[in-house]
mmCIF file of C-alpha atoms and ligand atoms in Angstrom:
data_model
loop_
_atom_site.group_PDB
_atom_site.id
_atom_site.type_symbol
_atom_site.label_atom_id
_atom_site.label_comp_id
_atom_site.label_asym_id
_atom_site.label_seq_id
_atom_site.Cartn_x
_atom_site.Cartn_y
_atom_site.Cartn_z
ATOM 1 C CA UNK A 419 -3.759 30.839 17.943
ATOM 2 C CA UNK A 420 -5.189 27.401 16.353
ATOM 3 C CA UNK A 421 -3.592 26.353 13.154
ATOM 4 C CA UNK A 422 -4.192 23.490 11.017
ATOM 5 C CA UNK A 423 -1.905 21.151 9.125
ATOM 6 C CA UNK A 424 -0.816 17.685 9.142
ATOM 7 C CA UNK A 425 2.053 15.280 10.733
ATOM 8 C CA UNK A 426 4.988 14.127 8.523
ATOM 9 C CA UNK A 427 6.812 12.716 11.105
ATOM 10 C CA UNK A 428 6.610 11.658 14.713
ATOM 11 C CA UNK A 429 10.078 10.652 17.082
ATOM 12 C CA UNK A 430 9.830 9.702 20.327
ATOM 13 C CA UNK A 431 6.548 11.058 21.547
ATOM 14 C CA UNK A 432 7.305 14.328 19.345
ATOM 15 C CA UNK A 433 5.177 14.910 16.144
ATOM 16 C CA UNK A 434 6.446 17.447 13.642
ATOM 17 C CA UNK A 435 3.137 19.170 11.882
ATOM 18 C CA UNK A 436 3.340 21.379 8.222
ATOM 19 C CA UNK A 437 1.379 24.039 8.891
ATOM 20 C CA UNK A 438 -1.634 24.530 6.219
ATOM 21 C CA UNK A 439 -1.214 28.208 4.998
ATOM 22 C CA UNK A 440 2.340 28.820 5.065
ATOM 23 C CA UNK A 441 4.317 25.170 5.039
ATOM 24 C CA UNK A 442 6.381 26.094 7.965
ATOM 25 C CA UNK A 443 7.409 23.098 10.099
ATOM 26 C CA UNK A 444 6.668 23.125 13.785
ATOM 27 C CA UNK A 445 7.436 20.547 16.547
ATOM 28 C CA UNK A 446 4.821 19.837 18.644
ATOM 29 C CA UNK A 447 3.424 17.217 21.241
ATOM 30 C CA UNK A 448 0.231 15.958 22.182
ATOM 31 C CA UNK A 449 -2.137 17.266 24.887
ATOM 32 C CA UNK A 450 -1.768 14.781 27.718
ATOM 33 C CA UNK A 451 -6.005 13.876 27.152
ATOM 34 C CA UNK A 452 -5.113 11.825 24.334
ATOM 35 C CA UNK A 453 -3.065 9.703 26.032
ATOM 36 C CA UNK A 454 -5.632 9.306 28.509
ATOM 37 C CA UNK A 455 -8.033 8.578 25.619
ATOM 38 C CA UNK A 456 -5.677 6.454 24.316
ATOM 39 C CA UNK A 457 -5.361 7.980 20.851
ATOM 40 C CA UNK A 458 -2.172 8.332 19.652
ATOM 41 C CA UNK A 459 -1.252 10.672 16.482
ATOM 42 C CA UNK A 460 -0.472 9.496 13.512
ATOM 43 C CA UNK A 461 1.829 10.197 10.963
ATOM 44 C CA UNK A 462 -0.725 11.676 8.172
ATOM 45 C CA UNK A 463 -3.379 13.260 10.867
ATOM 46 C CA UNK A 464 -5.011 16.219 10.036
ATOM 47 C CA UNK A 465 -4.601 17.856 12.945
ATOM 48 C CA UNK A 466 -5.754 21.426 14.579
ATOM 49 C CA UNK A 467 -2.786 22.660 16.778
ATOM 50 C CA UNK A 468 -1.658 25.342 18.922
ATOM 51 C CA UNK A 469 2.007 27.314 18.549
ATOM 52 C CA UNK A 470 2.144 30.108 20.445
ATOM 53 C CA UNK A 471 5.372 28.859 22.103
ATOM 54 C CA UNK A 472 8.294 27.336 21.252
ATOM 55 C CA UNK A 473 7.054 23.790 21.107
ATOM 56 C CA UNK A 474 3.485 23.599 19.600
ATOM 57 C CA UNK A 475 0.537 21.470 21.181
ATOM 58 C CA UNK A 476 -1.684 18.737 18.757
ATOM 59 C CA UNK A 477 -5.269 20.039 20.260
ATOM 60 C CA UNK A 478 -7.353 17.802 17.924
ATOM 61 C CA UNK A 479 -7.029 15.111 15.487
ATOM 62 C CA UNK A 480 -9.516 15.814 12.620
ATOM 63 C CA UNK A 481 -11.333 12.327 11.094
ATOM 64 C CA UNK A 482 -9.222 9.941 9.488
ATOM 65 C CA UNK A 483 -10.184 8.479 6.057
ATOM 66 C CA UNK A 484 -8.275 5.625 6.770
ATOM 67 C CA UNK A 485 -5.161 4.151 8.592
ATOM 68 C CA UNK A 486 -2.716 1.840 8.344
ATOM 69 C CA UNK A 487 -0.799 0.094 11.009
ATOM 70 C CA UNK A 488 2.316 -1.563 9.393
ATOM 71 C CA UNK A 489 3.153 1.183 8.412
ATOM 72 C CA UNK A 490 1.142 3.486 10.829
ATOM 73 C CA UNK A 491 -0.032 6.098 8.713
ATOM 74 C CA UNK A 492 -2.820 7.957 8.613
ATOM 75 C CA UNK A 493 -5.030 9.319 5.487
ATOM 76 C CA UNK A 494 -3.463 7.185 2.824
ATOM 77 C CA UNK A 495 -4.229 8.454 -0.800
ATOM 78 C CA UNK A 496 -2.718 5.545 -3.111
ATOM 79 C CA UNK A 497 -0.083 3.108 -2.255
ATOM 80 C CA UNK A 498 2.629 1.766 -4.858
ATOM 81 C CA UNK A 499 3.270 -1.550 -4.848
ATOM 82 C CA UNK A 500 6.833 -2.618 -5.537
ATOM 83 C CA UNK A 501 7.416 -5.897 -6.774
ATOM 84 C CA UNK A 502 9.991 -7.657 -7.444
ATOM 85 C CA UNK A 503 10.417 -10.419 -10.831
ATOM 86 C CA UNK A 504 13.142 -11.840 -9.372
ATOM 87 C CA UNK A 505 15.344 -11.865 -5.320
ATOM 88 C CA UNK A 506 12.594 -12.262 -4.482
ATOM 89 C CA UNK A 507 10.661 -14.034 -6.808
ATOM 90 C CA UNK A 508 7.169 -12.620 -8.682
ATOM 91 C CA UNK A 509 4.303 -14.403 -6.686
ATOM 92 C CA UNK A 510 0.866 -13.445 -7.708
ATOM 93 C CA UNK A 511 -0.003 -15.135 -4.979
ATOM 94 C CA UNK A 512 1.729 -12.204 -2.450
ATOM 95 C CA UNK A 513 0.631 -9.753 -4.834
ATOM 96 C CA UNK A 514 -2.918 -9.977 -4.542
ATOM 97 C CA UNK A 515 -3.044 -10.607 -1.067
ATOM 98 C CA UNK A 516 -1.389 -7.491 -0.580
ATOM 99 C CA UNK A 517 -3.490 -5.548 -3.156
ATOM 100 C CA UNK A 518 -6.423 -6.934 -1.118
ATOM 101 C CA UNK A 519 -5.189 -5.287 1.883
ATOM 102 C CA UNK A 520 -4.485 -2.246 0.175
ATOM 103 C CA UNK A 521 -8.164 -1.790 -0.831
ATOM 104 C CA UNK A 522 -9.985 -3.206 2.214
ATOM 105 C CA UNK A 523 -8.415 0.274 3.803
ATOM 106 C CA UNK A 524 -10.082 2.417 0.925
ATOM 107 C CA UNK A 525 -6.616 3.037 -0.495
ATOM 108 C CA UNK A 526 -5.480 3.081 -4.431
ATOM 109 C CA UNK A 527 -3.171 0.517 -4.892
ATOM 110 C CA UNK A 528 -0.335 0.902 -8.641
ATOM 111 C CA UNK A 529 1.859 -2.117 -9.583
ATOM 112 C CA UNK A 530 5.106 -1.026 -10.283
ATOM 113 C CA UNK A 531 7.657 -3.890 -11.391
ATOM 114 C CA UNK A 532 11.404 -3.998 -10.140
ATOM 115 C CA UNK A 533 14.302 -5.774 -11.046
ATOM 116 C CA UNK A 534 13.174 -7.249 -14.116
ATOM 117 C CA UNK A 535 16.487 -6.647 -15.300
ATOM 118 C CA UNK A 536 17.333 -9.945 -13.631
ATOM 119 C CA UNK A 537 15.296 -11.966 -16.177
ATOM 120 C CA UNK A 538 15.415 -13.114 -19.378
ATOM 121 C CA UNK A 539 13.745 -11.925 -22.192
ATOM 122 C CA UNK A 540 11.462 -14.363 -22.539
ATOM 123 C CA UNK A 541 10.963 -14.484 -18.898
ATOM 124 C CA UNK A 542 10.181 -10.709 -18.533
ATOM 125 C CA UNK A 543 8.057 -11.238 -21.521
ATOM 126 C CA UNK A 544 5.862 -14.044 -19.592
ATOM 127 C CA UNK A 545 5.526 -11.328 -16.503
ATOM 128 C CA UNK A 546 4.534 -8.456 -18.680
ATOM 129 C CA UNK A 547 2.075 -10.545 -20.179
ATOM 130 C CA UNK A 548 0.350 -11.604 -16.433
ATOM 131 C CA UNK A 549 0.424 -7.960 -15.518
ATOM 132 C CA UNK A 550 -1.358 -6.914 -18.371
ATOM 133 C CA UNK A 551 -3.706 -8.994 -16.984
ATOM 134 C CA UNK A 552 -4.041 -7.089 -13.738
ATOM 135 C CA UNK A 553 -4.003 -3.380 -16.093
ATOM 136 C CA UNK A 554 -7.060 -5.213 -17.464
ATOM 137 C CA UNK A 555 -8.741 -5.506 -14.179
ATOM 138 C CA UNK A 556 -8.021 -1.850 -13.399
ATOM 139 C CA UNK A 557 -5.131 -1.284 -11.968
ATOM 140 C CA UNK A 558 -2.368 1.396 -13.539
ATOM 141 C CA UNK A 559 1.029 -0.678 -13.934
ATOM 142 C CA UNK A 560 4.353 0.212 -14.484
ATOM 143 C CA UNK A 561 6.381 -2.643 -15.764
ATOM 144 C CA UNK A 562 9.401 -0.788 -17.821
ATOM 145 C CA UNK A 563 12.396 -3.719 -18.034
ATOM 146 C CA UNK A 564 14.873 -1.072 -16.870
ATOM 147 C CA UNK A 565 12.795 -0.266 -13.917
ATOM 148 C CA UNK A 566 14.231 2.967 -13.195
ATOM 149 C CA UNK A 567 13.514 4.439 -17.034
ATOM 150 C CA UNK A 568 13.339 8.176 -16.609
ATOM 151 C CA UNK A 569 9.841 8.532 -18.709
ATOM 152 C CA UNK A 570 8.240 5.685 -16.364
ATOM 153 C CA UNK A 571 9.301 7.524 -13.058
ATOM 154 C CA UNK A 572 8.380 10.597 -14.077
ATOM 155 C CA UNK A 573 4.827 9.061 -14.768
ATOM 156 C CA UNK A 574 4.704 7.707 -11.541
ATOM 157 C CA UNK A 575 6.051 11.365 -9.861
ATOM 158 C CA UNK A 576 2.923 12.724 -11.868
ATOM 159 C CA UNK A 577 0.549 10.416 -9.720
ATOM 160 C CA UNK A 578 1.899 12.323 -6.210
ATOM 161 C CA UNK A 579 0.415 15.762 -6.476
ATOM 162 C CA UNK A 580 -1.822 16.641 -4.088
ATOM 163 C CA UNK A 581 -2.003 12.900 -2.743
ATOM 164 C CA UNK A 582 -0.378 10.787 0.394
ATOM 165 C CA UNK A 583 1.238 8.196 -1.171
ATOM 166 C CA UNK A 584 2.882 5.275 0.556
ATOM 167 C CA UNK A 585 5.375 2.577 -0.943
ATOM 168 C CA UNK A 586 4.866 -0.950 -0.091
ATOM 169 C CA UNK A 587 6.428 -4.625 -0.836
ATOM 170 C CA UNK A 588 7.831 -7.242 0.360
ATOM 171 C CA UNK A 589 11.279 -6.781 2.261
ATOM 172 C CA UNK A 590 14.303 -6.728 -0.637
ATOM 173 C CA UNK A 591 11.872 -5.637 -3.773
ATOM 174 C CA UNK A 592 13.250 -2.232 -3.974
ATOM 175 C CA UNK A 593 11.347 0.478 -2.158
ATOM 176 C CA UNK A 594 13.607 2.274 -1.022
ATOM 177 C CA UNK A 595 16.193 2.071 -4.290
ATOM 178 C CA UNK A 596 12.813 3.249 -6.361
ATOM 179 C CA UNK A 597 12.243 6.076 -3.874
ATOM 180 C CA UNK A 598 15.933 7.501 -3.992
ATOM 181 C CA UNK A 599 16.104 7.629 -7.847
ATOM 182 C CA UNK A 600 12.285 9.481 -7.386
ATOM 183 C CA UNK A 601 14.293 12.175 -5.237
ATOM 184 C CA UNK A 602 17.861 12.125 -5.181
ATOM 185 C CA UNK A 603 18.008 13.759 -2.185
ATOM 186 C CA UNK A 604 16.708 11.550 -0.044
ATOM 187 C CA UNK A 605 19.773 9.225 0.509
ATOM 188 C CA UNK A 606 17.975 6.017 1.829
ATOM 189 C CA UNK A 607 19.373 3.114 3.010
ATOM 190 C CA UNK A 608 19.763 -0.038 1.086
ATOM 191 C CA UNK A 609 20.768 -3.275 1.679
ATOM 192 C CA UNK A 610 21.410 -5.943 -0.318
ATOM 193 C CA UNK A 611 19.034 -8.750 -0.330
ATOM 194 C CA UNK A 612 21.115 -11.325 1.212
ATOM 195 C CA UNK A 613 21.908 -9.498 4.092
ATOM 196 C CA UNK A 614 18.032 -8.349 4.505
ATOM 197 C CA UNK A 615 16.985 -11.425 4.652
ATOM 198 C CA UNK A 616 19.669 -13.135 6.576
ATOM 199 C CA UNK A 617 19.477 -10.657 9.229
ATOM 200 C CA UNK A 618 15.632 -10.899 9.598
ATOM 201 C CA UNK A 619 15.483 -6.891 10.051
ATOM 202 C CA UNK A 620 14.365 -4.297 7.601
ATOM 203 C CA UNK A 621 16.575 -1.260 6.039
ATOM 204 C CA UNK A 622 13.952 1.171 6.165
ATOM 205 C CA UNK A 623 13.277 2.059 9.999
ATOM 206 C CA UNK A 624 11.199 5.606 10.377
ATOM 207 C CA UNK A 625 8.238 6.587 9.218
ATOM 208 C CA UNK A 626 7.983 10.153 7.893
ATOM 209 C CA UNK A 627 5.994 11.590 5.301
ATOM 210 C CA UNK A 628 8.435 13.461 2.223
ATOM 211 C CA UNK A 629 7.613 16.502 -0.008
ATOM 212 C CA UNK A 630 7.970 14.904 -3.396
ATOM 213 C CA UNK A 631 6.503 16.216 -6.682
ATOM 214 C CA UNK A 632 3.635 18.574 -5.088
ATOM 215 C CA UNK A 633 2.749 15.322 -2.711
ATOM 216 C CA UNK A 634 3.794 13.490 0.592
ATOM 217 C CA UNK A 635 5.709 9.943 0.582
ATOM 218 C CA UNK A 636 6.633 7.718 2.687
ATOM 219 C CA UNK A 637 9.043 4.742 2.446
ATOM 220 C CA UNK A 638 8.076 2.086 4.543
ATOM 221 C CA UNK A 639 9.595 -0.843 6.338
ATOM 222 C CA UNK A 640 8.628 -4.051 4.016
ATOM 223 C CA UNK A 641 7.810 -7.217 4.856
ATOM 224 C CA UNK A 642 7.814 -11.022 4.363
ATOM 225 C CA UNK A 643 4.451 -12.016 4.615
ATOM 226 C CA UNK A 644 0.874 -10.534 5.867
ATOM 227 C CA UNK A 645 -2.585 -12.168 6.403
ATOM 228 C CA UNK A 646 -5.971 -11.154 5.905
ATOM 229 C CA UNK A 647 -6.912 -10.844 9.615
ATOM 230 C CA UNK A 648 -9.301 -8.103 8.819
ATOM 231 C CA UNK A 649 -11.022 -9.128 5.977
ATOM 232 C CA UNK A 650 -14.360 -11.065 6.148
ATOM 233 C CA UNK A 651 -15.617 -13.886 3.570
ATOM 234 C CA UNK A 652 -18.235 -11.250 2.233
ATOM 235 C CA UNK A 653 -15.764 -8.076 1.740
ATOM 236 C CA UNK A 654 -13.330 -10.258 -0.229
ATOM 237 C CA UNK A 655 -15.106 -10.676 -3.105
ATOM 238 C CA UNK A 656 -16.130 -6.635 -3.423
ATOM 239 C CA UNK A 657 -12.230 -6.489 -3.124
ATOM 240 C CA UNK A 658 -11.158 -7.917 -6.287
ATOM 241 C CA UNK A 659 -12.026 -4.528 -9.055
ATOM 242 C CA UNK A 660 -12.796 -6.833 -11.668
ATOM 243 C CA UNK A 661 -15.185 -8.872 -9.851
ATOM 244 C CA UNK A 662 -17.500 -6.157 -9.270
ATOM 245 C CA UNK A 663 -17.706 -5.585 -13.208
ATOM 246 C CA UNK A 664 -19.509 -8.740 -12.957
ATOM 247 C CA UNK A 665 -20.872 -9.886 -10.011
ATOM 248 C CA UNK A 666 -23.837 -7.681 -10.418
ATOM 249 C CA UNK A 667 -25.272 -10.084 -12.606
ATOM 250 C CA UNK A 668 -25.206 -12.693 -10.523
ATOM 251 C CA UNK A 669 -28.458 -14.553 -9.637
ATOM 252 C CA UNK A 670 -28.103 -14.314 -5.857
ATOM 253 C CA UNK A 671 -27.265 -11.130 -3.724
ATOM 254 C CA UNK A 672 -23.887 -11.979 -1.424
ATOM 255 C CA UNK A 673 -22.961 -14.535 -4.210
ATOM 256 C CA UNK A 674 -19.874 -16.075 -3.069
ATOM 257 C CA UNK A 675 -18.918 -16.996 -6.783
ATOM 258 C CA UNK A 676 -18.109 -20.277 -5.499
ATOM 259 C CA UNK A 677 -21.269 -23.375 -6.367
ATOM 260 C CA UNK A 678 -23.843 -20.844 -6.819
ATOM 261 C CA UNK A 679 -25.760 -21.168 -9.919
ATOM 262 C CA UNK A 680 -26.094 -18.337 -12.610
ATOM 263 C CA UNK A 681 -22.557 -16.645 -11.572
ATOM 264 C CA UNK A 682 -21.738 -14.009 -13.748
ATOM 265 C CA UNK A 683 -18.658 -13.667 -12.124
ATOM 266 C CA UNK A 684 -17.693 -17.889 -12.790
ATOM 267 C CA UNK A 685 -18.892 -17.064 -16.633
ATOM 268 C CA UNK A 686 -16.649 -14.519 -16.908
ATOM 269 C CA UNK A 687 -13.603 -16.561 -15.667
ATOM 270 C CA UNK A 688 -14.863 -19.429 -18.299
ATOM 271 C CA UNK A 689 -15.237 -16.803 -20.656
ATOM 272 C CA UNK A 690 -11.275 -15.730 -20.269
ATOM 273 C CA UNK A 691 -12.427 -12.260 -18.940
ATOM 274 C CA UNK A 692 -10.803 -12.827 -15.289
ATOM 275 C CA UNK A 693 -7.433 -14.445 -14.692
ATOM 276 C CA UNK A 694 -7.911 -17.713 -13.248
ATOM 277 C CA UNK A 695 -4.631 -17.194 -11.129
ATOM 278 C CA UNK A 696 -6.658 -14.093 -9.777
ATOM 279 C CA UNK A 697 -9.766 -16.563 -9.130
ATOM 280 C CA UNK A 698 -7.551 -19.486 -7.493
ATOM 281 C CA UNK A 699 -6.009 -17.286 -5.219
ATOM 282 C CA UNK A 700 -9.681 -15.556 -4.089
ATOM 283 C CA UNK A 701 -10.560 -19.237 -3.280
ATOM 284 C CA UNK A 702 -7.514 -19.749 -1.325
ATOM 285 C CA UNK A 703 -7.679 -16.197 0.279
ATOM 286 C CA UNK A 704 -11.255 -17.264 0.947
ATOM 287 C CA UNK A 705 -10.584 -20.550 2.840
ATOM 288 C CA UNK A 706 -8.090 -18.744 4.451
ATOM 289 C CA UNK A 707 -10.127 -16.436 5.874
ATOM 290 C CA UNK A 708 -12.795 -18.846 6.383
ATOM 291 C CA UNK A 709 -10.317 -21.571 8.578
ATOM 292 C CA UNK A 710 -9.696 -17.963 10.954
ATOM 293 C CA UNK A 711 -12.707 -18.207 11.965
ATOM 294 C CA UNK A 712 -12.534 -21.536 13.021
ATOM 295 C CA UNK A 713 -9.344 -21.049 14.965
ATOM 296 C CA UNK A 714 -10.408 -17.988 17.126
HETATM 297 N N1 GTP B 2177 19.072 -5.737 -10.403
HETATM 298 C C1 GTP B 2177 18.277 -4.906 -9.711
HETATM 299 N N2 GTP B 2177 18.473 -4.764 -8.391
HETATM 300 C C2 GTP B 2177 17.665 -3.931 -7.710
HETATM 301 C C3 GTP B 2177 16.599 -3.234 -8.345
HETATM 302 N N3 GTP B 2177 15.944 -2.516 -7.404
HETATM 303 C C4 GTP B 2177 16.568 -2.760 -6.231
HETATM 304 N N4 GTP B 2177 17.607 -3.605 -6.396
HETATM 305 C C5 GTP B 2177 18.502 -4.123 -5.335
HETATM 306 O O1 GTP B 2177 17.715 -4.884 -4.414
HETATM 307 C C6 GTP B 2177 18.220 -4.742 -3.085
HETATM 308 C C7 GTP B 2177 17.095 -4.349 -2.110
HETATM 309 O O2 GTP B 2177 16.625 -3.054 -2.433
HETATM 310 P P1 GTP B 2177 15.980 -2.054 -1.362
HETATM 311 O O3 GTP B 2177 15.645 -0.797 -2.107
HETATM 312 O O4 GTP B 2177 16.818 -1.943 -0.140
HETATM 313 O O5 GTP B 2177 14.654 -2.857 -0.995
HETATM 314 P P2 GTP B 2177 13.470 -2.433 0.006
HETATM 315 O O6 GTP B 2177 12.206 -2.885 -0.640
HETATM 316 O O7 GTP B 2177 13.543 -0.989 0.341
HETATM 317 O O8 GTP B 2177 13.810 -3.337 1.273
HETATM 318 P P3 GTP B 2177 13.316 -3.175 2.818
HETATM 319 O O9 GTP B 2177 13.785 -1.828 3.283
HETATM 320 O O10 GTP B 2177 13.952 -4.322 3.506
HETATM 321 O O11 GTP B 2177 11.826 -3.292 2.791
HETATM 322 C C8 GTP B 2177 19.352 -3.721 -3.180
HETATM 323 O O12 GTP B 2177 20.586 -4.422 -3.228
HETATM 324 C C9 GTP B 2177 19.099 -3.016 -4.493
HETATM 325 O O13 GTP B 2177 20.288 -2.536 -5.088
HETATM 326 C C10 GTP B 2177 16.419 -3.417 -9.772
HETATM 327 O O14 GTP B 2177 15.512 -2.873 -10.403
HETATM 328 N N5 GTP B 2177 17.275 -4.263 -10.380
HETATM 329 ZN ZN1 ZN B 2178 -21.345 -14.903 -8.462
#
């Protein structure tokens, strides 16, 4: 009989699917032809299976929305992105490189701020006041000092229903701490940052998808820095939310918002209507991007 359902886990060559209609879990393994195909299933796949046996088979992988690789994941609603004020250190640099990422794969990304206990006042004041800033360019922020204030996680658990929803960051900002006071239940592993870093591997190992508040999570291994490989000089600018509230305007189609004249998008950042740490880092992202292409 073919069911439907999705994958919320896959170990060694085994992918566990949750059945559609009645939520039962069944292990199951793909149909040698993928392999053959080379398509491998994803953690995420909608998938149409068979499970008339004891071990179920994956007989088709329905079309993905989208799909990540680190961490590989497929049919990604929104992904949170932890990060840190301090160990390690805010960098809006990091952060909108990976928000970049984020939406160049059609995903939702939400700020949510850790470890801002470690500040001072006036410190944490200074950040709050930058990510207003980014709630201004349309993304939903979370930026409680105490980062693990009951009201403020319960308004993030309110964002999982009915959604895939991966955690993301940079290695030591507190994914997984963030995910076991979501759901006490899920015991994972944390390290302290000195050891993280010193010992150049990541806590968080497996990828599996959890049943949190009506939704599916997933904790996933962090890192310590990412490129924009993928992205090309005339998606970056569509990328940044705010931009496209302007660059509309703009006297020429494809405007880079670089030297072009009439930039609605430059006016705007004169105008104090765009961050110009947001601007400075879509130059840098751009010459980035652009010195790729002279390399390969
Ligand atoms: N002071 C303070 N420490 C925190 C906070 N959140 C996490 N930590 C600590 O930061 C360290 C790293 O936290 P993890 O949750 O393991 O970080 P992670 O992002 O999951 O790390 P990876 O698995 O390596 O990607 C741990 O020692 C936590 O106790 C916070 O809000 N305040
Ligand atoms: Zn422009």
């Amino acid at each position: 009989m073919e069911r439907t359902g999705r994958i919320i886990k896959s170990i060694s060559g085994f992918y566990d699917v949750l059945d559609d209609e009645n939520s039962e879990l069944i292990r199951t393994r793909a149909r040698g032809n993928f392999r053959k195909r080379k398509i491998k299933p994803l953690v995420g796949d909608k998938v149409k299976f068979d499970a008339t046996g004891d071990l179920g088979y994956i007989l088709e992988i329905l079309p993905r929305d989208n799909s990540l690789v680190r961490p590989p994941i497929a049919n990604i609603d929104q992904a949170i992105v932890v990060t840190s004020a301090a160990e390690p250190n805010f960098s809006s640099n990091l952060l909108d490189k990976i928000l970049i990422n984020i939406e160049h794969n059609d995903i939702k990304p939400l700020i949510y701020l850790t470890k801002s206990d470690l500040l001072s006042d006036d410190k944490y004041l200074e950040l709050k006041e930058i990510l207003a800033g980014y709630h201004n360019a349309g993304y939903q922020v979370f930026d409680d000092q105490d980062s693990y204030n009951d009201m403020q996680v319960e308004k993030l658990k309110a964002t999982f229903a009915d959604k895939v929803t991966v955690f993301t960051g940079q290695s030591g900002a507190g994914k997984s701490t963030l995910l076991n006071h979501i759901d006490t239940e899920l015991g994972l592993a944390t390290a302290a940052i000195s050891q993280t870093l010193n010992r150049g591997k990541h806590t968080t190992r497996q990828v599996s998808l959890f049943d949190i508040a009506d939704g599916l999570v997933a904790d996933t291994p962090g890192f310590s820095s990412i490129d924009l490989m993928d992205v090309t000089a005339e998606e970056l600018p569509t990328l940044f939310p705010e931009f496209l509230q302007y660059s509309g305007g703009c006297q020429f189609r494809g405007c880079h918002h670089v030297n072009e004249p009439n930039c609605k998008v430059k006016e705007a950042l004169e105008a104090g209507e765009i961050m110009h740490s947001r601007y400075d880092n879509y130059l840098y992202f751009l010459n980035e991007i652009n010195s790729y292409k002279k390399r390969y």
